[in-house]
CSV table of C-alpha atoms in Angstrom, one decimal:
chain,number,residue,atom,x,y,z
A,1,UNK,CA,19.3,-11.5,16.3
A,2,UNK,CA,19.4,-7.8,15.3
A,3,UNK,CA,16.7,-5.3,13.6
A,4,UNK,CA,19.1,-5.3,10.3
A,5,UNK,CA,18.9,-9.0,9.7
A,6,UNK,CA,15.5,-9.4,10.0
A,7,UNK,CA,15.0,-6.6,7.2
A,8,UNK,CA,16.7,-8.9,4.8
A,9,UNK,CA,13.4,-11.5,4.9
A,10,UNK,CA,9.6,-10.4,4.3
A,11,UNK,CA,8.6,-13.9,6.7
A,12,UNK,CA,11.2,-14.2,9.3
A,13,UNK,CA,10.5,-17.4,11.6
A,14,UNK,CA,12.1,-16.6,15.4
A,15,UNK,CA,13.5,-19.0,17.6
A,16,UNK,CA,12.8,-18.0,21.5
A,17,UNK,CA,15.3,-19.8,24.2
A,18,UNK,CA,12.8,-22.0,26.4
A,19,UNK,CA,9.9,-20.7,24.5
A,20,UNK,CA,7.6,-21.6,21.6
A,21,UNK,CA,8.7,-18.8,19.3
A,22,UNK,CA,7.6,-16.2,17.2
A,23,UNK,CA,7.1,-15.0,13.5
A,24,UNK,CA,8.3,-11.7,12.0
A,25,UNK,CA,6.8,-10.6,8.9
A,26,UNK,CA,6.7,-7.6,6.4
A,27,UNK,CA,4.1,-6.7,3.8
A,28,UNK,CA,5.6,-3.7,3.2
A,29,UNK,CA,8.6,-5.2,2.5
A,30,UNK,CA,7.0,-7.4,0.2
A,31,UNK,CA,5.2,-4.7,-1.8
A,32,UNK,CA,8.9,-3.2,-2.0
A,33,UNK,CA,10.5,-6.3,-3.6
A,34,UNK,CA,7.5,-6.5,-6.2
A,35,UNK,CA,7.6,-3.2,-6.9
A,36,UNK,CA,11.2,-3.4,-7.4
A,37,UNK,CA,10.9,-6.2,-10.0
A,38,UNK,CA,8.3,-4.4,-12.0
A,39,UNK,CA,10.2,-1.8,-12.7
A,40,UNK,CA,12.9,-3.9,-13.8
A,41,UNK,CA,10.7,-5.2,-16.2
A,42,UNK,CA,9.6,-2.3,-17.4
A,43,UNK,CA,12.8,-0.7,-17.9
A,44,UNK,CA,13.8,-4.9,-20.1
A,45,UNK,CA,10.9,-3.8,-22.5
A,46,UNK,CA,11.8,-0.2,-22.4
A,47,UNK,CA,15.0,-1.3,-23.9
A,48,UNK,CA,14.2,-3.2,-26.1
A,49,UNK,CA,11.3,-1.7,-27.6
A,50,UNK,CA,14.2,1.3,-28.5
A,51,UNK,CA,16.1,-1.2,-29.6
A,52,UNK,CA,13.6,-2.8,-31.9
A,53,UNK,CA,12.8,0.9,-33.2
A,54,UNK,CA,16.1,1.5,-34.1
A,55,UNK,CA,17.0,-1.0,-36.2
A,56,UNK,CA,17.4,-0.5,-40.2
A,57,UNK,CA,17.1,-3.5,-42.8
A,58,UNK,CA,20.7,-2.0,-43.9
A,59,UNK,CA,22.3,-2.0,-40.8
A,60,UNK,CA,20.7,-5.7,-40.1
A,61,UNK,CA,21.7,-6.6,-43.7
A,62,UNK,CA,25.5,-6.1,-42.9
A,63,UNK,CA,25.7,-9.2,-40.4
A,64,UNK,CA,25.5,-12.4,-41.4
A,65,UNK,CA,26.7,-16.3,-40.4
A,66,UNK,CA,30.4,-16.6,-41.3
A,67,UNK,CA,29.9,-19.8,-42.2
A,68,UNK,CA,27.1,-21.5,-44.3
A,69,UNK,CA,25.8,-24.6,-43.2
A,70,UNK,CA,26.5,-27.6,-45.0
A,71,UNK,CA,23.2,-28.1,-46.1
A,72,UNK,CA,21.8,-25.1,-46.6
A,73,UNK,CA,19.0,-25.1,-48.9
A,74,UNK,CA,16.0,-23.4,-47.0
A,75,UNK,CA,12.8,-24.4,-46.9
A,76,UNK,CA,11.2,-20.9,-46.9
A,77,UNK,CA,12.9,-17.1,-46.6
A,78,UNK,CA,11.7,-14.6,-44.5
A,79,UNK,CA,11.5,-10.5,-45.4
A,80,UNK,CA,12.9,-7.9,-42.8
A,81,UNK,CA,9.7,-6.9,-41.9
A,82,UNK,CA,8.8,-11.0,-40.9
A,83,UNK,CA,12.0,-11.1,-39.0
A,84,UNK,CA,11.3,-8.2,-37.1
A,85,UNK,CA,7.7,-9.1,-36.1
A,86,UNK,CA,8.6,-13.1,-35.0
A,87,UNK,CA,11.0,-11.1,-33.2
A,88,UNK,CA,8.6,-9.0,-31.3
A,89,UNK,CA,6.5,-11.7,-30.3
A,90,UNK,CA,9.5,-13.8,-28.8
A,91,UNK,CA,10.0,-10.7,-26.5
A,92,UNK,CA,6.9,-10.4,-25.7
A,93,UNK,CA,6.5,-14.3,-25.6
A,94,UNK,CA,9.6,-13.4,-23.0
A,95,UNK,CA,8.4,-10.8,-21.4
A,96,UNK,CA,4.8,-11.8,-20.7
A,97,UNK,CA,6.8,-15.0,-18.9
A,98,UNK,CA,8.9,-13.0,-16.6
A,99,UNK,CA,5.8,-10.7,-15.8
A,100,UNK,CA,4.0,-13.9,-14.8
A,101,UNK,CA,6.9,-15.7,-12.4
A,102,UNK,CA,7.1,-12.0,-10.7
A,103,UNK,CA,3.1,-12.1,-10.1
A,104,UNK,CA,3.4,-15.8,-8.9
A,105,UNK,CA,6.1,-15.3,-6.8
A,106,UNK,CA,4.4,-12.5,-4.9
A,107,UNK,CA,1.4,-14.1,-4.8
A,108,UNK,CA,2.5,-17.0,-3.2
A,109,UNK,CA,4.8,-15.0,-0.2
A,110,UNK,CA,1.3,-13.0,0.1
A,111,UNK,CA,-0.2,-16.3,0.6
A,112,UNK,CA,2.3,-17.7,3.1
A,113,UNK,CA,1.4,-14.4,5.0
A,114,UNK,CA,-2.3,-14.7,5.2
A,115,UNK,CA,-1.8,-18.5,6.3
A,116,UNK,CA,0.4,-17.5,9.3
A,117,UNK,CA,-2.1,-14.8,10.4
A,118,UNK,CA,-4.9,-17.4,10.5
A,119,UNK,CA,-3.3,-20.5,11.7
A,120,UNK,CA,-3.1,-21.2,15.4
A,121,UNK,CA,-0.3,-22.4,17.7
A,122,UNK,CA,0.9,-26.1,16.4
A,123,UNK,CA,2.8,-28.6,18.0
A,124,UNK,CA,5.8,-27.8,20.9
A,125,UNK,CA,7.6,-25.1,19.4
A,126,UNK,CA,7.8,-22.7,16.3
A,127,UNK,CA,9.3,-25.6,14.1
A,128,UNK,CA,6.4,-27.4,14.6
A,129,UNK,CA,4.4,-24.3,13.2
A,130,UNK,CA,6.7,-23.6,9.8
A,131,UNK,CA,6.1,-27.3,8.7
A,132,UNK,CA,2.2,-26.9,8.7
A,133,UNK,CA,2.7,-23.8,6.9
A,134,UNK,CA,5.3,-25.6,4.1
A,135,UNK,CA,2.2,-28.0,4.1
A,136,UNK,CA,-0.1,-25.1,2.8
A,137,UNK,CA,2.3,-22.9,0.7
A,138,UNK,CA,3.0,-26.7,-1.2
A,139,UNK,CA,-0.5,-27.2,-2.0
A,140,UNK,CA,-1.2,-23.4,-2.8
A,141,UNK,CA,2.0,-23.3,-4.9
A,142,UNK,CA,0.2,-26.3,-7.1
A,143,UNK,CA,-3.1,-24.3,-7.5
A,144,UNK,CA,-3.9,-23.2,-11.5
A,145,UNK,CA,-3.4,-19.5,-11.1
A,146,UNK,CA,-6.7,-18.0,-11.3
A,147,UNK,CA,-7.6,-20.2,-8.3
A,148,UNK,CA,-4.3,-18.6,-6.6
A,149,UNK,CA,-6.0,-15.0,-7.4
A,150,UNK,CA,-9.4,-16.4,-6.0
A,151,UNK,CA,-7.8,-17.2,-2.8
A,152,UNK,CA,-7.8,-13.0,-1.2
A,153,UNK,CA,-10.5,-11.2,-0.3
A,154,UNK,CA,-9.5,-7.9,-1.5
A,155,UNK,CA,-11.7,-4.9,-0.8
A,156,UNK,CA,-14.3,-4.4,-3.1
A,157,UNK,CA,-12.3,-1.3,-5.2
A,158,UNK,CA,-9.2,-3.7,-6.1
A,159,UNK,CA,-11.6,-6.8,-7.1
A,160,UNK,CA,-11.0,-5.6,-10.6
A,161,UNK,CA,-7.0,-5.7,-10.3
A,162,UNK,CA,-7.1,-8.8,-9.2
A,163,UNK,CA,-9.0,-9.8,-12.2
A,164,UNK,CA,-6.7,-7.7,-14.4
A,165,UNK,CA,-4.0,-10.6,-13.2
A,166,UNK,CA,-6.5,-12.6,-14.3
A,167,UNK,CA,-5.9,-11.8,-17.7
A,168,UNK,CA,-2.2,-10.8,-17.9
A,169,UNK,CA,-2.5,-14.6,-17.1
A,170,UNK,CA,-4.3,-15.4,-20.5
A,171,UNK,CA,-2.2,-13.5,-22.2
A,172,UNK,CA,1.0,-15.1,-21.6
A,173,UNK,CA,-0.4,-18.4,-22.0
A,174,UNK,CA,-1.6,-16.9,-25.3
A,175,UNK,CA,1.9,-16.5,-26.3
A,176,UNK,CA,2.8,-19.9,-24.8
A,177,UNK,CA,0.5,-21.9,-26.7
A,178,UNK,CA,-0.8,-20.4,-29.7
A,179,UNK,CA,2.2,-17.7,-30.7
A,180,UNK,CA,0.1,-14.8,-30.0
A,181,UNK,CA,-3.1,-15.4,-31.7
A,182,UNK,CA,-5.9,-15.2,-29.4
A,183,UNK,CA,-8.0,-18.1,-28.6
A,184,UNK,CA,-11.3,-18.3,-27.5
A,185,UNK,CA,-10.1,-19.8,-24.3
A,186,UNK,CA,-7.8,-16.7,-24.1
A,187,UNK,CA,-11.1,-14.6,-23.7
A,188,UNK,CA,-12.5,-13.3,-20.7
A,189,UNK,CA,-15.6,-10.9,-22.1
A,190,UNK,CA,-17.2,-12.7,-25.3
A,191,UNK,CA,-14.9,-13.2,-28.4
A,192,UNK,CA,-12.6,-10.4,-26.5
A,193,UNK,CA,-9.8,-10.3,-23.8
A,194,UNK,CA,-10.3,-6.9,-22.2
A,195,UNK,CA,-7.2,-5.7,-19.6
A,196,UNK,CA,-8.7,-3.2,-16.7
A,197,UNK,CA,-6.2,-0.7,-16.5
A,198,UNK,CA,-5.6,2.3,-13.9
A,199,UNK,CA,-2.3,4.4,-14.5
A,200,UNK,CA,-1.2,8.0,-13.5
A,201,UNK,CA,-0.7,10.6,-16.7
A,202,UNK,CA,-0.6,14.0,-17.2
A,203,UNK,CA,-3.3,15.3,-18.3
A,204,UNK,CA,-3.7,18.3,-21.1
A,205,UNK,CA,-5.9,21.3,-21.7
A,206,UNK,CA,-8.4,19.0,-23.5
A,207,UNK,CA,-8.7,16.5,-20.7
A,208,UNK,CA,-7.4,14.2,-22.5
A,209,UNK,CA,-4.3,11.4,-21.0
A,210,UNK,CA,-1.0,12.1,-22.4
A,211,UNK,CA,0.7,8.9,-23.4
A,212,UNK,CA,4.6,8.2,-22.0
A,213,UNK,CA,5.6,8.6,-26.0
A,214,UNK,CA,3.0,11.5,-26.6
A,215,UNK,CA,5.4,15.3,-26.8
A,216,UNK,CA,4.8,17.6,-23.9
A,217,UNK,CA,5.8,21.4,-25.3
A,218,UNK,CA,8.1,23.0,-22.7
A,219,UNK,CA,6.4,25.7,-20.6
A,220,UNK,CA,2.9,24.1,-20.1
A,221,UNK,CA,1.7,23.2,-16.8
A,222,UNK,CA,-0.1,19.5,-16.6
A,223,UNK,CA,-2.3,18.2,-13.7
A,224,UNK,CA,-1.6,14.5,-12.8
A,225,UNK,CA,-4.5,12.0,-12.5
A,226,UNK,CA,-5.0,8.5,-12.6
A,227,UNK,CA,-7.3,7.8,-16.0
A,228,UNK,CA,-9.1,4.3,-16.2
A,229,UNK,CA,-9.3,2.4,-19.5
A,230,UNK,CA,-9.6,-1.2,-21.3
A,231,UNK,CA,-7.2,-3.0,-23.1
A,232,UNK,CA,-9.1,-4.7,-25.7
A,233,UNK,CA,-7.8,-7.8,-27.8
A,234,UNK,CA,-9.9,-9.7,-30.4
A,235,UNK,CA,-10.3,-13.6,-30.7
A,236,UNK,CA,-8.1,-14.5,-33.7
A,237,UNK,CA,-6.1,-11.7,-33.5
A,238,UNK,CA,-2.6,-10.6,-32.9
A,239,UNK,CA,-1.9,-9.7,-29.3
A,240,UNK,CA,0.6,-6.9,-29.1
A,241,UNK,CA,1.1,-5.5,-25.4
A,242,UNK,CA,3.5,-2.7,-26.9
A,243,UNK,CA,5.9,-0.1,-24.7
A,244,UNK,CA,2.9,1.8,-23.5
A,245,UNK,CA,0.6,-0.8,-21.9
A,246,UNK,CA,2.7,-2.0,-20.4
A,247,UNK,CA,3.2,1.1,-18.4
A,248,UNK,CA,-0.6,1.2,-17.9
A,249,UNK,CA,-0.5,-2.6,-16.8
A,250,UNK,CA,2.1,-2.3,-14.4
A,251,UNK,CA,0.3,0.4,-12.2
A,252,UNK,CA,-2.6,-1.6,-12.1
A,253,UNK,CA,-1.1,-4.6,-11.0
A,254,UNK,CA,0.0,-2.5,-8.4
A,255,UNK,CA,-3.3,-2.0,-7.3
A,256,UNK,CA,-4.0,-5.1,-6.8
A,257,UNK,CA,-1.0,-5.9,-5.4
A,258,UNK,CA,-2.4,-3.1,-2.8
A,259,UNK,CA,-5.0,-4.4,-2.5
A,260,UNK,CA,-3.4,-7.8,-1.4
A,261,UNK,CA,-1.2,-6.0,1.4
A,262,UNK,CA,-4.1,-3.8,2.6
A,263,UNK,CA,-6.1,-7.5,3.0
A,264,UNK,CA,-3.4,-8.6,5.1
A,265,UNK,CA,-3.2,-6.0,7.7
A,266,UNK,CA,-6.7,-5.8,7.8
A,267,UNK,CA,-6.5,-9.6,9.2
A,268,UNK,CA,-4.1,-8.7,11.8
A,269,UNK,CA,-4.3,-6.7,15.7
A,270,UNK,CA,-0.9,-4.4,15.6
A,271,UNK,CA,0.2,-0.4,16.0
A,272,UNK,CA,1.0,0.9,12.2
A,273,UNK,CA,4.5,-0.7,12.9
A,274,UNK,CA,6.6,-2.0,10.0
A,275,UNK,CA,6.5,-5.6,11.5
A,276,UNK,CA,3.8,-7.8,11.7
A,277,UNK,CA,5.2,-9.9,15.1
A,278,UNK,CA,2.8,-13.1,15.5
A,279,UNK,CA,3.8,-14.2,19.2
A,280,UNK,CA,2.6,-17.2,21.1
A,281,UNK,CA,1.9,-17.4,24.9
A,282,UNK,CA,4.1,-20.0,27.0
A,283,UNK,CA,1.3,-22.9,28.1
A,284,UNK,CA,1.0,-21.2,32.1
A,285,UNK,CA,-0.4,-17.7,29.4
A,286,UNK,CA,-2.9,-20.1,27.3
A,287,UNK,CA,-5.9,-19.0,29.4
A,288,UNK,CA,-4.9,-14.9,28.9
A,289,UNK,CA,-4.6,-15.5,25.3
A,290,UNK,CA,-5.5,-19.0,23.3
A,291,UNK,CA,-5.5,-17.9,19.7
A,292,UNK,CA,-1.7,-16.5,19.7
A,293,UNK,CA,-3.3,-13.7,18.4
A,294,UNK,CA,-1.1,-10.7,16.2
A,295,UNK,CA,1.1,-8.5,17.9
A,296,UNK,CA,4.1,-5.7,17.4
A,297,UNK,CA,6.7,-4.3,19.8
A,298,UNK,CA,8.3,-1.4,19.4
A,299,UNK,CA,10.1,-1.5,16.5
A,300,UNK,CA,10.8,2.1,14.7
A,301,UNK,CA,8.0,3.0,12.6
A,302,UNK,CA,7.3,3.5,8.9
A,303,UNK,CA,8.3,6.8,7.8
């Protein structure tokens, strides 16, 4: 086994001749990938939201079926400006859904992590182990997702992040199930669905946020901070995320994503290393250490 392969996997299960074994894992790495898929996102609804902006009733005009259907008396016709707007929430319908499987997805690998760092040694060897593990990433992968969020104990500065998932959670089922029109089981404050957001921006003379769309004039210098603020939706409204909250919400899931990690080294024994390396004694070792507790070896560190 070399240093490279294990880089591939964030939960790397080791095999040990004539021993019980041991388990690699990467937080780090984790926070990577996530990060990684965020921005993919980002730059999905960057594109399109251009995209959208661009288009002309004239240009759209020119394109039409080449061939009429057979029956083809509509029930209803829809203006430009209709098409364009059912359009917008299908991508954010979309997007809102791939948002969610990226939050789910690291939630759940976050999870698995936690549950190796608190279980002890199982059975005869490290096989043993990964199947009571399965057992609990099975039954945390069929948890509603707010109880998934429920399940870290972040630090009390990212408890808000983690309810901001909270929400981006309501939000796409908003889309789901009612098209975008908020519903009062879509609210989290009152007759409102309010978004805790915390995002870097430049900042201008007037101390006042510049927005990613806002114009900067050449030859001004801007300080960077990170500016707090609420999304704020009403019930029976529609719910439009737009181009730039979604910059703002991707920084803060971030942040709680942060927070996650930060939860999980916290739990663990081990030298700022990039590896997490959970070993377990042979039997004749049980008495030096019982609980198999967290260690690292010498792998290169973090730069």
């Amino acid at each position: 086994m070399t240093f490279a392969k294990i880089r591939m996997e964030t939960i790397y299960y080791e095999h040990v001749p004539g021993g019980y074994g041991q388990i690699r894992y990467n937080p780090l790495l984790l926070a990577n990938v996530t990060n990684t898929q965020l921005e993919e996102w980002f730059l999905n609804y960057k594109y399109l939201h251009f995209l959208l902006n661009k288009d002309t009733e004239e240009e759209f005009a020119q394109y039409k079926l080449p061939v009429e259907f057979e029956y083809s008396m509509r029930t209803r016709s829809r203006s430009f400006q209709e098409l364009a707007d059912h359009s917008k929430i299908l991508i954010d319908q979309s997007l809102f859904q791939d948002l969610f499987r990226v939050m789910v997805s690291t939630l759940e690998k976050a999870n698995e992590m936690i549950e190796i760092t608190n279980l002890k040694k199982v059975g005869c060897s490290i096989e043993d182990f990964k199947v009571e593990i399965k057992k609990k990433v099975k039954a945390f992968h069929k948890k509603p997702f707010p109880e998934k969020v429920k399940k870290f104990e972040v630090e009390e500065g990212f408890k808000e992040y983690l309810e901001a998932l909270k929400a981006v959670n309501k939000a796409r089922n908003c889309f789901e199930h009612r098209n975008g029109v908020l519903g009062k089981e879509d609210c989290n404050s009152g007759d409102k669905l309010v978004m805790n957001c915390r995002y870097p921006a430049p900042v201008g003379r007037d101390n006042k946020p510049i927005e990613i769309l806002d114009r900067m004039p050449l030859g001004e210098h801007y300080r960077c901070e990170f500016v707090e603020t609420k999304l704020k939706y009403r019930i029976s409204e529609k719910l439009k995320m737009g181009f730039v909250d979604s910059y703002k919400l991707i920084y803060t899931i971030n942040f709680a994503l942060k927070g996650i990690v930060d939860d999980i080294y916290r739990k663990c024994s081990f030298d700022e290393q990039i590896w997490i390396i959970k070993q377990f004694k042979c039997e004749q070792d049980a008495g030096h250490n019982k609980t198999g507790h967290n260690k690292t070896d010498k792998l290169p560190r973090r730069n």
